[in-house]
Amino acid sequence: MLRHFYWSLIAMVAIPAMSFGAELLPEEMPIEHVIDRCIQQKLDEKYIPSAPLADDRTLLRRTTLDLAGRIPTLSEAQSYAASTEPDKRSKTVERLMSSPDFAFHFRNCLEGLLSDGQRNSPGEWREYLLKSVRQNRPWDQLFREMMTGNEEDPEIKPALNFLRTRARDLDQLTNDSSSLFFGVNVSCAKCHDHPLVDDWKQDHYYGMTSFFNRIYLTKKNVVAEKFSGDVKFKTTKGEEKVARIMFLTGATVDQPVIEKTAEQIKQENDEINRQTKEDNAGPPPRPEFSPRARLVELALQAENNHFFARNAVNRIWALLMGRGLVHPLDQMHSANPASHPELLEWLSRDLVAHQYDLQRLIRGIVSSQTYARSSVWDSASEPPSADLFALAMIRPLSARQYSLSLRIASLNPETIVATTAAEWPNRRDELERNADDLANQFEVPGENFQIGVDEALLFSNNSRLWDDYVRDDGATLVGCLKQKNDQVLQIETAFWTVFSRSPLPDERSTCEAFLAERSSNPIAGLRQLVWVLLASPELRFNH
Amino acid sequence: MALFDARLRAPIDPGVSRRGFLGSSVMASTAAFAANMRVLDALQTPTLAAELKRQHKSVILLWLAGGASQLETWDPKPGRLTGGPFRAISTDIPSVQISELLPKMAQRMKTTAIIRSLNTRNGDHGGGTVLMETGRAKEAAVDYPDLGALIARELGRADSQVPDYVSLYSETEGRHKGGPGFLGARYAPMFLTESMIPPNIRRLDSISETDHQDRAAFQKLLARRFIDKHSNPSVASHGMAYERVRGLMSSESLFDINQEPQSARDFYGPTQFQEQCLVARRLVEAGVPFVKVARAWWDSHGQNFETHRELCADLDQGMSALLDDLGQRGLLENTLVLTFGEFGRTPQINASLGRDHFANAWSASLSGCGIKGGAVYGKTDADGQTVVEGEVKAGDLFATIFSAVGIDPTKEYHVGARPIPIVDFGCQPIKDILA
Amino acid sequence: MSADPTKFKVARTIRLKSIGLCIARLPQTERLFVGGSDFKVYEINLTAENPEPIEFQGEGHQSYVTGAAMVGQQLVTSGYDGRLIWWDVEQRVPCRNVIAHERWIRKVVASPDGRRIATVADDMLCKVWNADTGDLLLTLVDHKPMTPHHFPSMLYAVAFSTDGLFLATGDRVGHVVIWEVASGKKLSEVEAPVMYTWDPKQRRHSIGGIRSVAFSRDGRRVAAGGIGTIGNIDHLDGPSRVEIFDLQVGQRVQEISDTTYKGLVEQIAFPVSESWGIFGGGDNGGFISFYDTETGKPLHQSKMPMHVHAFVLNDAEDTLYAAGHNQLAVAEFKAEANEEQKLDPAAATTGN
């Protein structure tokens, strides 16, 4: 019990708009340098060495997975390995970020983030996100569009999907909004009973709820807002209270007093009633006062925007680094400080200063040395704690990263090389869609992610993988290997295609022995070899 | 009782323990390239039941999806307007009466305890299901594991060659997979819906048995380096998942009731639910710690009495056969058999002679392992409208289930830094019905 | 003729404490007898100044009272307790109590001459009794005790032909049997499987069954009532359904499936003098429908204030008394209704 109180208590302690101003590194420093300085400083304080930088092919694979949402193709991997240009890494980052793959992938990331693990979001919502990424629409603008939207503007209308999918559950709407946009999980403050700080904590929960409680869906599933409606709650002392519309910082919104006759009020209510019952009720009326619009206004004001900015930084950081600077991601409060507060602060300041340009932030992070560290801890000492970022974290691929990578790894690499740049966007989109049925069978990675036996059984016995991905025709890797007479070359090509690397000597000899045993049926041997590579953990994780 | 084929009772060297089997062959090194697919078949013999008796505890949840009526099962109110037409009948426990729709169970109350005072407040299918599957209300911030995953986590073995959470839920209304929540996919259910044979458990015809084995061994060999280099639990789980494949494939036969003598099949009965009860016994006997058999669909808004006449007959036959069979095999003292669903049904009878959703005063049953047979806990008023004695929340029921099978109900998990107790805050086991 | 379905109108309702499941009327009177879900039998005398239900006394039923029939001056009721009880309607006390079936009795009907009664029950037997002595005369065996899906079946419906020579019985799975009363021989059978409503996938049970049967006046046809195909069998959300079979050729000649008023057809009546049938039943609400039995077209349909479990007609066959969910309703459909004489407006709303 006590621990629950503790949690409830800290969950809602507001973070001051803390100012590291004087101590923060200069604004004009490149993001990647700031990251490396802050991370190194803490390691130095603790006399902990960092892991060496990852080798070229590992870093290429990692960066490609993070920026393109797939493994590198054979030609990408080989040309990177062959390149002697000193700035090949930064050039690759630029190439990938301007590639069509980036838009598809980062769209998928946003979709995953905003749907909170749910699958199968509507096509128009995915289109909307794709377009937003392609235009690099600032994060605050996306937030505004998701919250206030406009059912009549076809460009922005799909943004309302965020509200639409949650509109029937006010708790979920409040909590998801608060957690996904501000990093604060308010659900603990709904109904517990700490004697000292209860009231204002509930005020916060219900204050946030008050931004959303007038939202409703019409019969035609249009997101609309009522003209009035307060959130009432009972304090643990049994007192009935009407919640003030209140943001996490404690900033409140005063409702304008609008004089209305009883007749007007009745008309408004009748209209809303009609909207929820009739299919052809026409566009729903818009109230003069919209609490959700005020949430956007308030949350983005300079004195309040630290929640919004830090959360964005923290979530992007976690996406690329495997854990947040504040972890768990929805526990941004003073009792759960950031591992590197001055870094979080600097990055947040930078994000605000650059109009919430997430792509600038992404580019900065993937360009850092911190991002480029090896994920292997070779030292005899225990690996350092994950929140020091001394080595890269192993991350499971998302369902789509994995299904698309499997697709790419199993295709004849020559057919990919033959695809022109102009054809690639459609081809990639098609490959990804084509692998959706597999993607739907993979777990959505979360905290303490584990591979379930369902996945291993799927690989082992499902006809899709065996009869499709490792069949032996001209379209597949097996088909490509079949054309090569040299066993060494077969093994080399298979490893490069799937893992972006050469086999190690013992791997090569094991494979040779395996194929030799199957010399009577070499194609069966190659199919099994490719299956084994596809089913390996090395492909399953970003490392 | 000549129910079972004598061959199945043939003596097998009692010194051979399950651990010994697995230790010596199934867990054999990659170099051997061979898992003995026959080993697990041996697990189905009664001798292994003896091993199970010593070590393994299991839970079978008969999930009454849609919400069965407490008035037509465990808490009859004969002679009241809310009571419906069915009589209450005496049982083998003199002080206890249950509905006449469960005549066979009435003769088996010695192994069964009833809770008549569940007040779970959520009368919505979705919310009620989550509540009764996880033992607590849905919370936006935490993805709670369901009962099956919790039991699998606590009673399963990490290297188990049999599934540790099997959910039999045919394509009926209310089908819900549930799942491991924050415990992770290791404890996800093997979920059987379209077919009563688990998906992807059978080798494709297009690959030979030898090739399948060799391929798996080769995969393991190549994976080893990566797994060893990265000491990471997620990566390790990849290896564990693949290592379990061969064992699970050999457990396919557990799902095949054709392997039971006709006498055993007749004993359970011909309906899908009854057959699934038999599968549940086969699974538990082989060491599966949690089996859910979902029987849908009890949502009797219209014609409640006709519906319960059918469904209770199905339940009474399947459940009593299951308890008898487990008892005869010496498994019942280590197997807890539960019945409940997402809620009960209204005492009020509606104009379609139906009963609607009702979560304020309903019943559950617990039989076998760790249970004080014949006990009745809690009381509802004369019409069954409210709990008047011993109110029980979903979390209390869960704490009782855990206690019955030897899991500490005060145990905590951690999600990130946040401690999560295994049962909801403030919930306690019901000592009165625990042995 | 005196009746006109288009003039159908609920004239009054009387509140019942429980669910009225069966109804009988003493001929030439407006004395009605209703059995219900409180295990009790009541008399409601409509000619009384304030017709309140009067409870019968003595050792009565121990479960739902589901059948009621008049044999001469006596009332016979049947119940889910498996008992047949003969009542003295003047004293309102039982005069004979017979354990008639091992399972629920679904209905009791009397032969037109009042000398025999027939019962159907969930032991899947139809039994014919001497109405005067209570002796068992015949046990008719044909309906299967289990459904094809291994659930206990139910035998809901029974009716005598107008001449009293034949019986029709109908069960859960839609099986209808025609019997010769004198010999107890099965003469023929017809099937109405749609009414079973078995849901093989989503819910794996059924809620339908043949709930009512009736012979046409000439005895050449038999009608069976129930419910049609239901999407979601949690509710009685399917078309009310009647199938009419020509016994001469053993074929269905009418299929009446009606979504205007959904639910079970609980009772069917063919007035002596008319060429139409009256169907009553309901889902959460209730209905009475008049159908032309030649064309299968509705003549008039009316919503009732409650689910109708049973009804009887008056001697003139222009007034209907329905027992149902917590109410008894009186409805008139007189051809030459004289508005002034018809009813006392104050009484029309009694109990509403």
CSV table of C-alpha atoms in Angstrom, one decimal, chain A residues 1 3-4 7 57 116 169 171-172 175-176 185 187-188 328 330-331 375-378 383 394 396 402 441 443 447-463 466-467 495 501 504 506-507 510-511 514 517-518 524 527-529 531-533 535-538 540-541 543, chain B residues 33 138-142 177 180 182-191 199-204 206-207 210-212 214-216 218-227 229-245 248-249 412 414-419 425-426:
chain,number,residue,atom,x,y,z
A,1,MET,CA,0.0,0.0,0.0
A,3,ARG,CA,4.5,2.0,-2.2
A,4,HIS,CA,1.4,2.8,-4.1
A,7,TRP,CA,3.9,6.3,-6.7
A,57,ARG,CA,29.1,-2.4,-41.2
A,116,ASP,CA,0.3,3.2,-28.4
A,169,ASP,CA,-13.0,6.7,-23.3
A,171,ASP,CA,-9.7,8.3,-19.2
A,172,GLN,CA,-7.8,6.9,-22.0
A,175,ASN,CA,-4.0,9.7,-20.1
A,176,ASP,CA,-2.7,9.0,-23.6
A,185,ASN,CA,1.1,9.5,-16.6
A,187,SER,CA,-3.8,8.0,-14.2
A,188,CYS,CA,-2.4,7.5,-10.7
A,328,PRO,CA,10.1,5.1,-18.0
A,330,ASP,CA,5.8,8.5,-19.0
A,331,GLN,CA,7.3,9.2,-15.6
A,375,SER,CA,26.8,-2.8,-28.4
A,376,VAL,CA,29.3,-5.4,-27.2
A,377,TRP,CA,30.9,-5.0,-23.9
A,378,ASP,CA,34.2,-6.8,-24.2
A,383,PRO,CA,28.7,-3.7,-18.3
A,394,ILE,CA,20.4,-3.9,-28.2
A,396,PRO,CA,14.4,-5.5,-30.9
A,402,TYR,CA,11.5,-6.8,-39.0
A,441,GLN,CA,2.2,-11.7,-36.1
A,443,GLU,CA,5.0,-8.7,-31.0
A,447,GLU,CA,9.5,-2.8,-21.8
A,448,ASN,CA,11.1,-6.2,-21.0
A,449,PHE,CA,10.6,-7.3,-24.5
A,450,GLN,CA,10.8,-11.0,-25.1
A,451,ILE,CA,10.5,-13.2,-28.2
A,452,GLY,CA,7.6,-15.5,-27.7
A,453,VAL,CA,7.6,-19.1,-28.8
A,454,ASP,CA,4.8,-18.2,-31.3
A,455,GLU,CA,7.4,-16.4,-33.3
A,456,ALA,CA,9.8,-19.3,-33.3
A,457,LEU,CA,7.1,-21.7,-34.3
A,458,LEU,CA,6.0,-19.3,-37.0
A,459,PHE,CA,9.5,-19.3,-38.4
A,460,SER,CA,9.9,-23.1,-38.0
A,461,ASN,CA,6.6,-24.3,-39.4
A,462,ASN,CA,4.7,-21.6,-41.2
A,463,SER,CA,4.4,-22.1,-44.9
A,466,TRP,CA,9.5,-21.7,-46.0
A,467,ASP,CA,7.5,-21.8,-49.2
A,495,PHE,CA,25.9,-13.4,-45.2
A,501,ARG,CA,29.0,-8.7,-43.4
A,504,LEU,CA,33.7,-15.4,-39.8
A,506,ASP,CA,34.3,-20.7,-38.2
A,507,GLU,CA,30.9,-19.6,-39.5
A,510,THR,CA,30.2,-24.6,-40.4
A,511,CYS,CA,28.2,-23.5,-43.4
A,514,PHE,CA,26.4,-28.1,-43.6
A,517,GLU,CA,26.4,-32.8,-46.2
A,518,ARG,CA,23.6,-31.8,-48.6
A,524,ALA,CA,17.6,-27.8,-50.3
A,527,ARG,CA,17.2,-23.0,-48.7
A,528,GLN,CA,18.1,-24.2,-45.2
A,529,LEU,CA,21.1,-22.0,-45.0
A,531,TRP,CA,16.3,-19.9,-43.5
A,532,VAL,CA,18.9,-20.2,-40.7
A,533,LEU,CA,20.2,-16.7,-41.4
A,535,ALA,CA,15.9,-17.0,-38.2
A,536,SER,CA,18.9,-15.7,-36.5
A,537,PRO,CA,18.9,-13.2,-33.6
A,538,GLU,CA,21.4,-11.1,-35.5
A,540,ARG,CA,16.0,-9.9,-35.2
A,541,PHE,CA,17.7,-7.1,-33.3
A,543,HIS,CA,22.6,-4.0,-32.4
B,33,PHE,CA,21.2,-32.7,-33.7
B,138,LYS,CA,-7.8,-1.8,-16.8
B,139,GLU,CA,-5.3,0.9,-16.3
B,140,ALA,CA,-4.2,3.0,-19.2
B,141,ALA,CA,-0.6,3.2,-17.9
B,142,VAL,CA,0.1,-0.5,-17.2
B,177,LYS,CA,-6.7,-13.7,-26.2
B,180,PRO,CA,1.2,-11.6,-20.7
B,182,PHE,CA,4.3,-6.6,-18.9
B,183,LEU,CA,5.5,-10.1,-18.2
B,184,GLY,CA,6.5,-10.4,-21.9
B,185,ALA,CA,5.8,-12.7,-24.8
B,186,ARG,CA,7.5,-15.6,-23.1
B,187,TYR,CA,4.2,-16.0,-21.2
B,188,ALA,CA,1.9,-15.4,-24.0
B,189,PRO,CA,-0.8,-18.1,-24.4
B,190,MET,CA,-0.8,-20.7,-27.0
B,191,PHE,CA,-4.1,-19.6,-28.4
B,199,PRO,CA,-1.0,-23.0,-35.1
B,200,ASN,CA,2.4,-23.7,-36.6
B,201,ILE,CA,3.0,-26.7,-34.4
B,202,ARG,CA,3.1,-29.2,-37.2
B,203,ARG,CA,6.1,-29.6,-39.5
B,204,LEU,CA,5.4,-28.7,-43.1
B,206,SER,CA,7.6,-29.9,-47.7
B,207,ILE,CA,10.4,-30.4,-45.2
B,210,THR,CA,15.6,-34.8,-40.5
B,211,ASP,CA,16.0,-31.6,-42.3
B,212,HIS,CA,13.8,-29.8,-39.8
B,214,ASP,CA,19.2,-30.3,-38.7
B,215,ARG,CA,18.0,-26.9,-39.6
B,216,ALA,CA,17.0,-26.1,-36.0
B,218,PHE,CA,22.2,-25.3,-37.3
B,219,GLN,CA,20.2,-22.2,-36.4
B,220,LYS,CA,21.1,-22.7,-32.8
B,221,LEU,CA,24.8,-23.1,-33.5
B,222,LEU,CA,24.9,-19.9,-35.6
B,223,ALA,CA,22.8,-18.0,-33.1
B,224,ARG,CA,25.0,-18.9,-30.2
B,225,ARG,CA,27.8,-16.4,-31.0
B,226,PHE,CA,25.4,-13.5,-31.1
B,227,ILE,CA,23.6,-14.5,-28.0
B,229,LYS,CA,28.2,-11.7,-27.2
B,230,HIS,CA,25.2,-9.7,-26.1
B,231,SER,CA,24.2,-10.4,-22.6
B,232,ASN,CA,20.7,-9.1,-22.9
B,233,PRO,CA,17.5,-10.7,-21.7
B,234,SER,CA,15.6,-9.9,-25.0
B,235,VAL,CA,18.3,-11.6,-27.0
B,236,ALA,CA,18.4,-14.5,-24.7
B,237,SER,CA,14.6,-14.9,-25.0
B,238,HIS,CA,15.2,-15.4,-28.8
B,239,GLY,CA,17.4,-18.4,-28.1
B,240,MET,CA,14.9,-19.8,-25.5
B,241,ALA,CA,12.0,-19.5,-27.9
B,242,TYR,CA,13.7,-21.4,-30.6
B,243,GLU,CA,14.9,-24.0,-28.2
B,244,ARG,CA,11.4,-24.7,-27.2
B,245,VAL,CA,10.2,-25.3,-30.7
B,248,LEU,CA,6.4,-28.0,-28.3
B,249,MET,CA,6.1,-29.7,-31.6
B,412,GLU,CA,5.6,-8.0,-6.3
B,414,HIS,CA,8.6,-4.3,-11.1
B,415,VAL,CA,7.8,-2.5,-14.2
B,416,GLY,CA,10.6,-0.1,-14.7
B,417,ALA,CA,11.0,1.2,-11.2
B,418,ARG,CA,7.4,0.8,-10.4
B,419,PRO,CA,6.5,-2.0,-8.0
B,425,PHE,CA,-3.9,-3.3,-3.8
B,426,GLY,CA,-5.7,-4.3,-0.6
